[in-house]
Tab-separated table of C-alpha atoms in Angstrom:
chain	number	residue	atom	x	y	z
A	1	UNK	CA	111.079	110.000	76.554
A	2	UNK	CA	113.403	108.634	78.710
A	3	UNK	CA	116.522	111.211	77.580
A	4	UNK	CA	113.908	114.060	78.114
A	5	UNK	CA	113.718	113.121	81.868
A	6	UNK	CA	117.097	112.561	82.738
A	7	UNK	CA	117.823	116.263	81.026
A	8	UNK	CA	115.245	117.487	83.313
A	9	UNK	CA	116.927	116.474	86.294
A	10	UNK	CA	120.594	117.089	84.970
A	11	UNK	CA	118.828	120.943	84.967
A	12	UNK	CA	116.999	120.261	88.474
A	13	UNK	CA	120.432	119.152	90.043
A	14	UNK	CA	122.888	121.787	88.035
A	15	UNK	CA	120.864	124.703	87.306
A	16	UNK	CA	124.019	126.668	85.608
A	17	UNK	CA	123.742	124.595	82.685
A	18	UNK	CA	120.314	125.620	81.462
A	19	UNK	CA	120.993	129.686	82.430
A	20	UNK	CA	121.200	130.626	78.982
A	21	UNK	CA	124.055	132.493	79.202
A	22	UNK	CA	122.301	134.977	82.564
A	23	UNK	CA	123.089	134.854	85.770
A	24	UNK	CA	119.837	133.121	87.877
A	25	UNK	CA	119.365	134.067	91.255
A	26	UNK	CA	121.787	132.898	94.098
A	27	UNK	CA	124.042	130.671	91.398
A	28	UNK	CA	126.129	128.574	92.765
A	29	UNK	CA	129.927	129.049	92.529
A	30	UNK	CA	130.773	125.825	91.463
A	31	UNK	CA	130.259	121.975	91.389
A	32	UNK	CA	130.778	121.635	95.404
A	33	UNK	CA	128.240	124.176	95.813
A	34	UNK	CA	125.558	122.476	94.120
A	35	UNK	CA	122.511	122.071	96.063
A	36	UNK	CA	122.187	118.209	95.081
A	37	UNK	CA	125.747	118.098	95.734
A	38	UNK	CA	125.635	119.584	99.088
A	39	UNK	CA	122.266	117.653	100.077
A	40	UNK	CA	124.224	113.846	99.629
A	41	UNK	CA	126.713	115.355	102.091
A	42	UNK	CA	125.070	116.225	104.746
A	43	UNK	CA	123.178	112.948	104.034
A	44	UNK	CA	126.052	111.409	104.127
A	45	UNK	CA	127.259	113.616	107.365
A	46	UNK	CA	124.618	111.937	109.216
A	47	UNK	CA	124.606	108.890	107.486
A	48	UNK	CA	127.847	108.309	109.756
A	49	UNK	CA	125.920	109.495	113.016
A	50	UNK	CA	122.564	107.264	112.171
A	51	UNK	CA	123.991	104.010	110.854
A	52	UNK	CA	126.280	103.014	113.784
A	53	UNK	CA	123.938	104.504	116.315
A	54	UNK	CA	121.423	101.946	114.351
A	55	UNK	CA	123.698	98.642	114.832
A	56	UNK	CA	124.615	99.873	118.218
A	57	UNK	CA	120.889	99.836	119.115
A	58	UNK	CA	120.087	96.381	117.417
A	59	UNK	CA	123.260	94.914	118.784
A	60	UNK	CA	121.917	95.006	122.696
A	61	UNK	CA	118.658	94.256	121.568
A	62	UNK	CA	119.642	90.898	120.281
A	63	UNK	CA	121.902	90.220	123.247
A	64	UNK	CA	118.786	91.477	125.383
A	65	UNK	CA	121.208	93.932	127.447
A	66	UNK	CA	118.090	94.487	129.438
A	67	UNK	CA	117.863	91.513	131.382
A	68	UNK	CA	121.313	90.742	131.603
A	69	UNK	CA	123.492	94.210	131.659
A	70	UNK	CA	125.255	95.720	134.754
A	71	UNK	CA	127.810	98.642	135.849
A	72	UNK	CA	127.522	102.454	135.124
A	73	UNK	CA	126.573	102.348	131.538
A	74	UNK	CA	123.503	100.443	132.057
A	75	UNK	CA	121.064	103.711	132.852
A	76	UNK	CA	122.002	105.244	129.618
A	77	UNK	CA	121.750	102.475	127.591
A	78	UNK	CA	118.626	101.519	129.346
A	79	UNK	CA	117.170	104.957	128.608
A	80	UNK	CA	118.573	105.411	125.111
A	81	UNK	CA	117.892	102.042	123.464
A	82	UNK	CA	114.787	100.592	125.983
A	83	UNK	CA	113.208	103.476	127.725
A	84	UNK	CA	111.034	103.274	130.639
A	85	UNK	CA	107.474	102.304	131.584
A	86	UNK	CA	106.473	105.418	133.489
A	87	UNK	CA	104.265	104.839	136.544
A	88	UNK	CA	100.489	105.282	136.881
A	89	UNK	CA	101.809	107.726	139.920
A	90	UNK	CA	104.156	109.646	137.113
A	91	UNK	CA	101.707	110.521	134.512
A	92	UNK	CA	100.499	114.016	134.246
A	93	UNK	CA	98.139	115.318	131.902
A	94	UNK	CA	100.299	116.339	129.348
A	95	UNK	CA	98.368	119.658	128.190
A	96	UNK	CA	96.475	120.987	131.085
A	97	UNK	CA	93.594	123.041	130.673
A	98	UNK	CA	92.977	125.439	133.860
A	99	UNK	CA	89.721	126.705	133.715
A	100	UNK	CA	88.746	128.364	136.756
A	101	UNK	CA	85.143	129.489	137.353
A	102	UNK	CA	85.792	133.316	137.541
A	103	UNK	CA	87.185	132.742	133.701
A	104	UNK	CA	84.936	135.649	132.589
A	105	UNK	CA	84.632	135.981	128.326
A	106	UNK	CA	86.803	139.302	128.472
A	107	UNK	CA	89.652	137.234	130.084
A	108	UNK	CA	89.143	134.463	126.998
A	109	UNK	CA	89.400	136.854	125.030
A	110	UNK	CA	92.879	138.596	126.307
A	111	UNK	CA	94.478	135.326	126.254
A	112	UNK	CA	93.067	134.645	122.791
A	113	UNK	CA	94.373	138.078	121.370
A	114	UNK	CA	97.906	137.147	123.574
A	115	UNK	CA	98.146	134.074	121.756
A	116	UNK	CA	97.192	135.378	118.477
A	117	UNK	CA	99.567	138.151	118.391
A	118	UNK	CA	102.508	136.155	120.176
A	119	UNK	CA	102.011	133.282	116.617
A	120	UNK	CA	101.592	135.876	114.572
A	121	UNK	CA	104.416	138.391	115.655
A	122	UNK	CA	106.926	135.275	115.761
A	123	UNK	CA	105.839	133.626	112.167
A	124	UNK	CA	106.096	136.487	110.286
A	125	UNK	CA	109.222	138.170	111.703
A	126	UNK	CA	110.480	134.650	111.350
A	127	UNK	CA	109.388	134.409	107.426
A	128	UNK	CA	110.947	138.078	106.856
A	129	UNK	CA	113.932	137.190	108.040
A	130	UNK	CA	114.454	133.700	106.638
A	131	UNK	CA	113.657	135.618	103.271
A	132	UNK	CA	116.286	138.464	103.702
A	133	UNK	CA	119.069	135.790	105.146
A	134	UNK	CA	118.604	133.472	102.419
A	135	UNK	CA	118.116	135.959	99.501
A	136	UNK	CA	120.011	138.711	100.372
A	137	UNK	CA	123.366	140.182	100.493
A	138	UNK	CA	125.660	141.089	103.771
A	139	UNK	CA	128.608	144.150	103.189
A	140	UNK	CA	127.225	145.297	100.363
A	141	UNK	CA	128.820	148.955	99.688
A	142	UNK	CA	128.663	151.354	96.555
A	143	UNK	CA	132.174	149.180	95.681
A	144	UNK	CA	131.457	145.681	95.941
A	145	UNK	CA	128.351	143.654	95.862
A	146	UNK	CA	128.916	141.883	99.389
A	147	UNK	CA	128.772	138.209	100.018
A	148	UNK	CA	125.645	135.856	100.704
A	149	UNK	CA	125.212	133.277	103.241
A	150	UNK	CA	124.817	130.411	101.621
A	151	UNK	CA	125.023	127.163	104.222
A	152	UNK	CA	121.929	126.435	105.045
A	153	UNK	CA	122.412	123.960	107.535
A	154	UNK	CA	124.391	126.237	109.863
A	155	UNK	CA	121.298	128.152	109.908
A	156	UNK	CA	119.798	124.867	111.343
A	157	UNK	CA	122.018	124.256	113.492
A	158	UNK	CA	121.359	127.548	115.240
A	159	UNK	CA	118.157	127.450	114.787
A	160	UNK	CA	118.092	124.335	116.368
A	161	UNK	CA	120.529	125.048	119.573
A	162	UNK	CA	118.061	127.610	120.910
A	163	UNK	CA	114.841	125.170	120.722
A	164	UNK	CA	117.030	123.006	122.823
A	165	UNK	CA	117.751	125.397	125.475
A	166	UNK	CA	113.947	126.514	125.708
A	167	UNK	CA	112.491	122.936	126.052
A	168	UNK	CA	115.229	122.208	128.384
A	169	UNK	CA	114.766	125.021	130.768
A	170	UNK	CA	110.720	124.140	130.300
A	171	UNK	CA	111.277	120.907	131.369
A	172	UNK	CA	113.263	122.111	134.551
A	173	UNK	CA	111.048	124.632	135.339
A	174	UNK	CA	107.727	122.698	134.828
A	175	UNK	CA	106.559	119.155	135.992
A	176	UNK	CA	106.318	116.828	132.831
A	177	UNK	CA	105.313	113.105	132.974
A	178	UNK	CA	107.803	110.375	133.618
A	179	UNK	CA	109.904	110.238	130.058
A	180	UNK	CA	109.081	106.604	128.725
A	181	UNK	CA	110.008	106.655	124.873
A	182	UNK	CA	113.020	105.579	124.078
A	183	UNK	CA	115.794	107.881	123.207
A	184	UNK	CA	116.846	106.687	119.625
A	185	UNK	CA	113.759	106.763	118.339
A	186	UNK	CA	113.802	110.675	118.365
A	187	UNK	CA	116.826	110.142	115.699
A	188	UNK	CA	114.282	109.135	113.253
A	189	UNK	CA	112.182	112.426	113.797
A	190	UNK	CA	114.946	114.376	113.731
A	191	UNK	CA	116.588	113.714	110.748
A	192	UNK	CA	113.306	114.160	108.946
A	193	UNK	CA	113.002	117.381	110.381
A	194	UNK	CA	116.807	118.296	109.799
A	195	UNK	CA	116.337	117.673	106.085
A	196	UNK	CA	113.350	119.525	105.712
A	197	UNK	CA	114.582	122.121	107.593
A	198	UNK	CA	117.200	122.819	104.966
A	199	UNK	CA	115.222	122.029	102.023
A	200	UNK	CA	113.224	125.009	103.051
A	201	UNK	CA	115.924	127.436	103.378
A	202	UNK	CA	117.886	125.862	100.726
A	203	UNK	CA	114.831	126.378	98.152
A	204	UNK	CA	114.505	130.529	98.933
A	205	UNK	CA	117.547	130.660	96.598
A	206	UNK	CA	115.692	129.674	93.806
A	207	UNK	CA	111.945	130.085	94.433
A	208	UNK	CA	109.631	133.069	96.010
A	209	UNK	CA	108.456	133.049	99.460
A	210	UNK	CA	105.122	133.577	98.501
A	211	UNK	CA	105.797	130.068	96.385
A	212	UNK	CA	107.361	128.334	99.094
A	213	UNK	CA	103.916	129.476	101.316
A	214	UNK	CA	101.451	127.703	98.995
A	215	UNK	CA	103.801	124.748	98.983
A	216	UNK	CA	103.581	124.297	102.817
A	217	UNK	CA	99.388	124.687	102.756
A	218	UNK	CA	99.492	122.325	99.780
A	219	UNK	CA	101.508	119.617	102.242
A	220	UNK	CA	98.214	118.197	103.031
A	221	UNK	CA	97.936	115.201	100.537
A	222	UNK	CA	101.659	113.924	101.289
A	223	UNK	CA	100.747	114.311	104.903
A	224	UNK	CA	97.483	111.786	104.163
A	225	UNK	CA	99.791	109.922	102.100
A	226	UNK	CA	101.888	109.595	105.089
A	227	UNK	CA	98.991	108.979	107.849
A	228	UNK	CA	97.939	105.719	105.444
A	229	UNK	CA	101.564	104.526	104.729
A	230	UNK	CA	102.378	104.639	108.370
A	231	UNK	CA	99.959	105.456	110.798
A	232	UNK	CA	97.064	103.209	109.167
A	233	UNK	CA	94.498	106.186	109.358
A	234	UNK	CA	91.388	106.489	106.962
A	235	UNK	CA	90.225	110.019	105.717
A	236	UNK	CA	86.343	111.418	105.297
A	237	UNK	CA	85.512	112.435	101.755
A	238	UNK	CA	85.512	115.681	102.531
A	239	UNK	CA	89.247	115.872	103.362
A	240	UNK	CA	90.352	114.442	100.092
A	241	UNK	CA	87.881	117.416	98.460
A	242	UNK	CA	89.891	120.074	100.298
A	243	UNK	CA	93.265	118.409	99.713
A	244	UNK	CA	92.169	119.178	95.584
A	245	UNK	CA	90.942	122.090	96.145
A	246	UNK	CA	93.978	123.019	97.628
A	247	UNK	CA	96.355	121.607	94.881
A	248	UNK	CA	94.009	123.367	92.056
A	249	UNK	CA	95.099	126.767	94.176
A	250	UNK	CA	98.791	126.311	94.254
A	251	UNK	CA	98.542	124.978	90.635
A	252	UNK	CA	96.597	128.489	89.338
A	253	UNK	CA	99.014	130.299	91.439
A	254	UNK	CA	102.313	128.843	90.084
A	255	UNK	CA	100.938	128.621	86.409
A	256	UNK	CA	99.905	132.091	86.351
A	257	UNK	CA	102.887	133.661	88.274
A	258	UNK	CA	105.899	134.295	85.737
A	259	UNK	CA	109.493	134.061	86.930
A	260	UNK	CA	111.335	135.867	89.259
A	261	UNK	CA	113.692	138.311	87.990
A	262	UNK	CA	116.927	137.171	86.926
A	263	UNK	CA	115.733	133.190	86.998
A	264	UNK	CA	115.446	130.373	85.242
A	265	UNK	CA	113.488	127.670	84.351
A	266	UNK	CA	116.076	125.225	85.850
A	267	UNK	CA	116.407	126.975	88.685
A	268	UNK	CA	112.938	127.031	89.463
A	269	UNK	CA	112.662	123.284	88.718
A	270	UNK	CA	115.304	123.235	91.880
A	271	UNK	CA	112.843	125.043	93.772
A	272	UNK	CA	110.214	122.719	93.352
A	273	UNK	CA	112.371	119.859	93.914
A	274	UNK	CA	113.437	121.275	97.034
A	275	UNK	CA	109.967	122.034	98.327
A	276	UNK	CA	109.173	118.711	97.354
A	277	UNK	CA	111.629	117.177	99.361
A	278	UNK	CA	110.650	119.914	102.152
A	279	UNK	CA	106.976	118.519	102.456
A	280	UNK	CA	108.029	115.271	102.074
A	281	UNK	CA	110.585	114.929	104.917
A	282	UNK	CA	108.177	117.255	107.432
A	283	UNK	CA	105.125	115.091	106.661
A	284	UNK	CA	107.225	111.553	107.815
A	285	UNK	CA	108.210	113.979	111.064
A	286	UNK	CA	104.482	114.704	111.433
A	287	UNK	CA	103.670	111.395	111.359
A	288	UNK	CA	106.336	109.903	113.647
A	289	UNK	CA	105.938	112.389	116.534
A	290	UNK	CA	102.361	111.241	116.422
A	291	UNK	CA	103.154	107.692	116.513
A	292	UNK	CA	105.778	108.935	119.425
A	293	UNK	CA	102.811	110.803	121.717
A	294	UNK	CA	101.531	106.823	122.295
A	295	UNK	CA	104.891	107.053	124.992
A	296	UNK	CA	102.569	109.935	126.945
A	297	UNK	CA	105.427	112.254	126.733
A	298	UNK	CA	104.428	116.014	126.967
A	299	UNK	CA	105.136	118.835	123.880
A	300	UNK	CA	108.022	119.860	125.466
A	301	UNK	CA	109.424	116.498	125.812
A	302	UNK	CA	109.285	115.965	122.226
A	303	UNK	CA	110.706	119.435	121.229
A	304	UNK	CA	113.766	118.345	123.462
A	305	UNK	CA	114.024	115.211	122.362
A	306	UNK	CA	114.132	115.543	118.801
A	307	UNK	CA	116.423	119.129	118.980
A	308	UNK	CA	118.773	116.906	121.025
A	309	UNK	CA	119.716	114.708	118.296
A	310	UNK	CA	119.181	117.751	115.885
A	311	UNK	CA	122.016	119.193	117.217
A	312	UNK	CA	123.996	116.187	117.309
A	313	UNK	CA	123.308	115.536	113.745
A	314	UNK	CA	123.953	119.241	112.351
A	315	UNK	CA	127.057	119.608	114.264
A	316	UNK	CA	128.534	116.126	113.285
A	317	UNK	CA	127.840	116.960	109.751
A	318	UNK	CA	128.990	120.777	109.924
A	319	UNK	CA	132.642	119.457	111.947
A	320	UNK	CA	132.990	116.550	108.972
A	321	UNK	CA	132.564	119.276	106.429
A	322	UNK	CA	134.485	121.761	108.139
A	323	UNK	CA	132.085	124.444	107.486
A	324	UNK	CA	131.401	124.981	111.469
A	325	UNK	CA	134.122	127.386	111.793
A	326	UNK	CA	133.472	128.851	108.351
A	327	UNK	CA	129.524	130.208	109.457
A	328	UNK	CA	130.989	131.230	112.419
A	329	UNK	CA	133.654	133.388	110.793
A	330	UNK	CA	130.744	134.728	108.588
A	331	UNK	CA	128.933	135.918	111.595
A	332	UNK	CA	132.170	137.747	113.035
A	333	UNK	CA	132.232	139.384	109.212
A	334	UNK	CA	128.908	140.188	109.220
A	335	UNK	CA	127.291	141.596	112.887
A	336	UNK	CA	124.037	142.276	111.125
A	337	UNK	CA	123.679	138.766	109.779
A	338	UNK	CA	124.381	137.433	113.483
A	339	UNK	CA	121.618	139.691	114.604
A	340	UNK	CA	119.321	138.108	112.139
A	341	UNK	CA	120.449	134.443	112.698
A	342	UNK	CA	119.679	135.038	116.557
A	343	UNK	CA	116.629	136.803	116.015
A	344	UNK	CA	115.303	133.938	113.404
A	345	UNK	CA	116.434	131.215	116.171
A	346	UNK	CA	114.355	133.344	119.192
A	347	UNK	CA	111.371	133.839	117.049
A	348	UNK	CA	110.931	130.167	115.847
A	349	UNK	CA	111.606	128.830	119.621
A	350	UNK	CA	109.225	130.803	120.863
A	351	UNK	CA	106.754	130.475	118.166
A	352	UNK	CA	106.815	126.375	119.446
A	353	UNK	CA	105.928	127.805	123.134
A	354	UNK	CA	103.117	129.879	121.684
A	355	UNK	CA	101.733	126.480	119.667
A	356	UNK	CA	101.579	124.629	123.174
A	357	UNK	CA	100.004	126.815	124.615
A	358	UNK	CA	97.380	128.258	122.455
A	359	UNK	CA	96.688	124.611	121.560
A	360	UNK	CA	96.256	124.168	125.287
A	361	UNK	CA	94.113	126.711	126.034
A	362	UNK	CA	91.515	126.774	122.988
A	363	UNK	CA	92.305	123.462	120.853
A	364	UNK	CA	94.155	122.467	117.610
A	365	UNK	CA	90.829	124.358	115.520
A	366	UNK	CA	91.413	127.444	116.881
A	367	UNK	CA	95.387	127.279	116.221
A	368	UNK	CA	94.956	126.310	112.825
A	369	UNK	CA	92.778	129.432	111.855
A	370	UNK	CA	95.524	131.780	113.529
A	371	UNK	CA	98.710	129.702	111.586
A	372	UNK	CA	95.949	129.428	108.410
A	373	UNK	CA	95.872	133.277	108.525
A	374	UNK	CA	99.458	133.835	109.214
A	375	UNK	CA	100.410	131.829	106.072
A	376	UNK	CA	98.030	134.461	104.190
A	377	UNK	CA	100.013	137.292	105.747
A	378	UNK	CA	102.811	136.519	105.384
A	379	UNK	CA	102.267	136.320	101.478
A	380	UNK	CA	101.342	140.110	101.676
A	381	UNK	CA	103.971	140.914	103.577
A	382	UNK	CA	106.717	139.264	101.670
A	383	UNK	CA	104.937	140.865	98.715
A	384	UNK	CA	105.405	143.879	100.059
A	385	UNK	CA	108.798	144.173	101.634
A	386	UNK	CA	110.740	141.935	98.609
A	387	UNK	CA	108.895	143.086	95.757
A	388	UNK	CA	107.071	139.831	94.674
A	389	UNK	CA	104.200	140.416	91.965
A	390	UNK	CA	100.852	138.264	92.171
A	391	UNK	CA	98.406	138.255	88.808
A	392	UNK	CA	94.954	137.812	89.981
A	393	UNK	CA	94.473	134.527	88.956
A	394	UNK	CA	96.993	133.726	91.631
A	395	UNK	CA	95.526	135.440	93.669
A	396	UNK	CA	92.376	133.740	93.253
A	397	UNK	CA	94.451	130.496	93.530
A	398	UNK	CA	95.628	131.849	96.948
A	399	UNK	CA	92.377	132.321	98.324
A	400	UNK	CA	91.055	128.716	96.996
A	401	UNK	CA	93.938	127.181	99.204
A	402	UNK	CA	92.959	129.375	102.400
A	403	UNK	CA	89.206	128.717	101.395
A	404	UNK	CA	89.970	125.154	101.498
A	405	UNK	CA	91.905	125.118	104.576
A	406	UNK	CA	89.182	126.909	106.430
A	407	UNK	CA	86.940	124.534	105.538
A	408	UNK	CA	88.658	121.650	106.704
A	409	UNK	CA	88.760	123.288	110.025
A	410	UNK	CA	85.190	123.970	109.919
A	411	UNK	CA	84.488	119.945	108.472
A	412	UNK	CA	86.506	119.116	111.955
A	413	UNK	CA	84.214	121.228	114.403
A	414	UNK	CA	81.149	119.394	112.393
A	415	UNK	CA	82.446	115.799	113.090
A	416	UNK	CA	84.003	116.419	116.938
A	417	UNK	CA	80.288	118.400	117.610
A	418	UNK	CA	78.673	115.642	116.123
A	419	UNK	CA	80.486	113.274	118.300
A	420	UNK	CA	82.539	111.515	115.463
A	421	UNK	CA	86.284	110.913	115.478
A	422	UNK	CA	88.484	113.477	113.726
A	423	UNK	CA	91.285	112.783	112.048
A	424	UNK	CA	94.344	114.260	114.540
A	425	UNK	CA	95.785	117.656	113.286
A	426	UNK	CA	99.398	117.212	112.237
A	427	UNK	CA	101.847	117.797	115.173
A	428	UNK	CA	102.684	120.823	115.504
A	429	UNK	CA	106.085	120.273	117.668
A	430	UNK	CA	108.638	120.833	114.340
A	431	UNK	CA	107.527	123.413	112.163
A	432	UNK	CA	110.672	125.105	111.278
C-alpha cells in the first residue's frame, strides 16, 4: 500500500513519466521545469525574505526596542515590528454607508446594476484571459508552433504591482483610519496569498477552467477547517450541510467529466494537487486578514499592505532565480501577451475596488450572489470560447454547488433577520 502511494505522487510531482508515450498538455521541458520543482524554489526564494525578516522581528522584541530605542530608524522599526495604537480621534468607519434621504429605489437600483456589471465585466475578462495566457500559445505561425508562457509567478508579480498602485493612490486620495497593525504581520498574509496565487495559474496547465471553478466554490470546508484551527469559530448545522452538498457537486462533476484532450491521468493528479494547495493557502489568507481587521484598518489598507510585501516577495524570488529579466524579454517578444498580462493585472485590481464597494453599499449577501453567479458564468463562457465539454451529470453537479451556495446565503439573511450572529463571510481583500 505504501509503494502504491509514493508512485502516485512520483506521477503527481513528474507527470512525464506516466504520459504513456503522448504528449499531455503544457509538458514540461525538463526536470527544472517541474512544477514541484519550481514550487520549493520560490519557497525557498522567499524562504530567504521571511526567515531573517522573522529573527529580525523577534530580535527587538526580546531586547524590547520599544522602550529603549532612539535615532532615525526607530519610526520604521516602530511601525514595522510594533505598530501603533491609533487614537479614538483617528478612527473612521472603515466602510461607510451614505444613505441620503432622496436615495429613491431607481437610484438603488443603478448602483446595484453598476456594481453588478463592474464584478462581473472584471471576473470574467479576468478568467478568459488567465485561461488563454496560461494555456495558450504566443507567435504561433503556419511554420512553427510558438512558445508558451510558462512562469507563473511573473504573472504574480504583475499582477500584484498594479493592486499596489491602486490601494496606494486610494489611500492618498481618501481618508482611512490611523494604520495600527503592525507591518510584518502582512508577510504572513501575503505569502499565503503569493502561493495560492500561483497554484492557480500554475494548475491551468494541467486542469480545465471549468475544473479549477468548482474547486474554488468547493473551498468552503478548508475555509471552516481554517476558521476552527485558527480563528476559534463554531459553524450552524446548516453550513456543514451546504459544505457536502457542495463537495457531492464537484465530486459528480469531476467523476463524470473525462479528460481533456491530449492529458493524462498524472497530469491531472497535478491539477488537483495544485488546486489543493490553491484552496489551502487562500483559506489561511482568509483567515488571517480577518484576524488582521481586529487592528480597525480599512479594505484598502489591507490590499496595500499585503501587495507591499507581495511584491517584495515575488521580486526577491524572480531576481534569485533570474527569471525577472527572462518574463520581461518574453513580453518584448510577444506585444500581445503584454497586452494580456496588463489587461489581467487592471481587471483583477479593479475587480478588488468593485468588492469594497458593492460590499459597502448593499452587504457581503448581496456580493456573494453577484461573485456566486459569476463563478457560474464564467463556466459557460470558458465552455464556450476554449472548447470544454460538460456531460449532464456534471452539469447537474454544477448546479448542486451553486444550489448550495445560494442557500448558504439565504441561511445567512435567516440568522442576521432573526437577530442571530452569522458566521463572517470570508474576506474578500485577496481573491486573485
Amino acid at each position: 500500500m505504501d509503494a502504491r502511494w509514493w508512485a502516485v505522487v512520483v506521477l503527481a510531482a513528474f507527470p512525464s513519466l506516466g504520459a504513456g508515450g503522448e504528449t499531455p498538455e503544457g509538458p514540461p521541458e525538463s526536470w527544472t521545469q517541474l512544477w514541484f520543482f519550481r514550487f520549493l524554489v520560490n519557497a525557498a526564494g522567499y524562504a530567504s525574505f521571511m526567515v531573517p525578516g522573522y529573527l529580525l522581528v523577534q530580535y527587538f522584541r526580546r531586547k524590547n526596542y520599544l522602550e529603549t530605542g532612539r535615532g532615525l530608524c526607530f519610526p520604521l522599526v516602530k511601525a514595522c515590528v510594533f505598530g501603533n495604537e491609533p487614537k479614538a480621534s483617528d478612527e473612521v468607519p472603515l466602510v461607510p454607508r451614505t444613505e441620503a434621504a432622496e436615495t429613491t429605489p431607481m437610484w438603488q437600483a443603478l448602483k446595484l446594476l453598476f456594481c453588478a456589471t463592474g464584478l462581473q465585466v472584471s471576473y470574467l475578462t479576468w478568467g478568459v484571459l488567465q485561461e488563454r495566457v496560461m494555456t495558450r500559445s504566443y507567435g504561433a505561425t503556419a511554420t512553427s508552433p510558438g512558445e508558451r508562457f510558462t512562469d507563473s509567478q511573473f504573472l504574480v508579480l504583475m499582477n500584484r504591482v498594479l493592486a499596489l498602485i491602486v490601494a496606494g493612490l486610494s489611500c492618498v486620495l481618501c481618508k482611512q483610519p490611523r494604520h495600527g497593525a503592525p507591518m510584518y504581520r502582512y508577510s504572513f498574509a501575503s505569502l499565503s496569498n503569493v502561493l495560492s496565487s500561483w497554484c492557480q495559474y500554475e494548475a491551468l496547465k494541467f486542469v480545465s477552467f471549468p475544473t479549477q471553478v468548482l474547486a474554488k466554490a468547493s473551498k468552503v470546508i478548508p475555509v471552516m477547517l481554517m476558521g476552527k484551527l485558527v480563528s476559534r469559530r463554531s459553524y450552524e448545522h446548516w453550513e456543514y450541510l451546504t459544505a457536502t452538498l457542495i463537495s457531492i457537486g464537484v465530486s459528480m462533476f469531476l467523476l463524470s467529466s473525462g479528460p481533456e484532450p491530449r492529458s493524462s491521468p498524472a497530469t491531472t493528479l497535478s491539477g488537483l494537487i495544485l488546486l489543493a494547495g490553491y484552496i489551502a493557502f487562500d483559506s489561511f489568507t482568509s483567515n488571517w486578514q480577518d484576524a488582521l481587521f481586529a487592528y480597525k484598518m480599512s479594505s484598502v489598507q489591507m490590499m496595500f499592505g499585503v501587495n507591499f510585501f507581495s511584491c517584495l516577495f515575488t521580486v526577491g524570488s524572480l531576481l534569485e532565480q533570474g527569471a525577472l529579466l527572462e518574463g520581461t524579454r518574453f513580453m518584448g517578444r510577444h506585444s500581445e501577451f503584454a497586452a494580456h498580462a496588463l489587461l489581467l493585472s487592471i481587471c483583477s485590481a479593479c475587480g478588488q475596488l468593485f468588492i469594497f464597494y458593492t460590499i459597502g453599499q448593499f452587504g457581503a449577501a448581496v456580493f456573494t450572489i453577484i461573485m456566486t453567479l459569476r463563478q457560474a458564468f464564467a463556466i459557460l463562457l470558458s465552455c464556450l470560447l476554449y472548447g470544454h465539454t460538460v456531460t449532464v451529470v456534471g452539469g447537474l453537479g454544477v448546479a448542486v454547488v451553486f444550489a448550495a451556495l445560494l442557500l448558504r446565503v439565504y441561511a445567512r439573511g435567516r440568522l442576521k433577520q432573526r437577530g442571530k450572529k452569522a458566521v463572517p463571510v470570508e474576506s474578500p481583500v485577496q481573491k486573485v
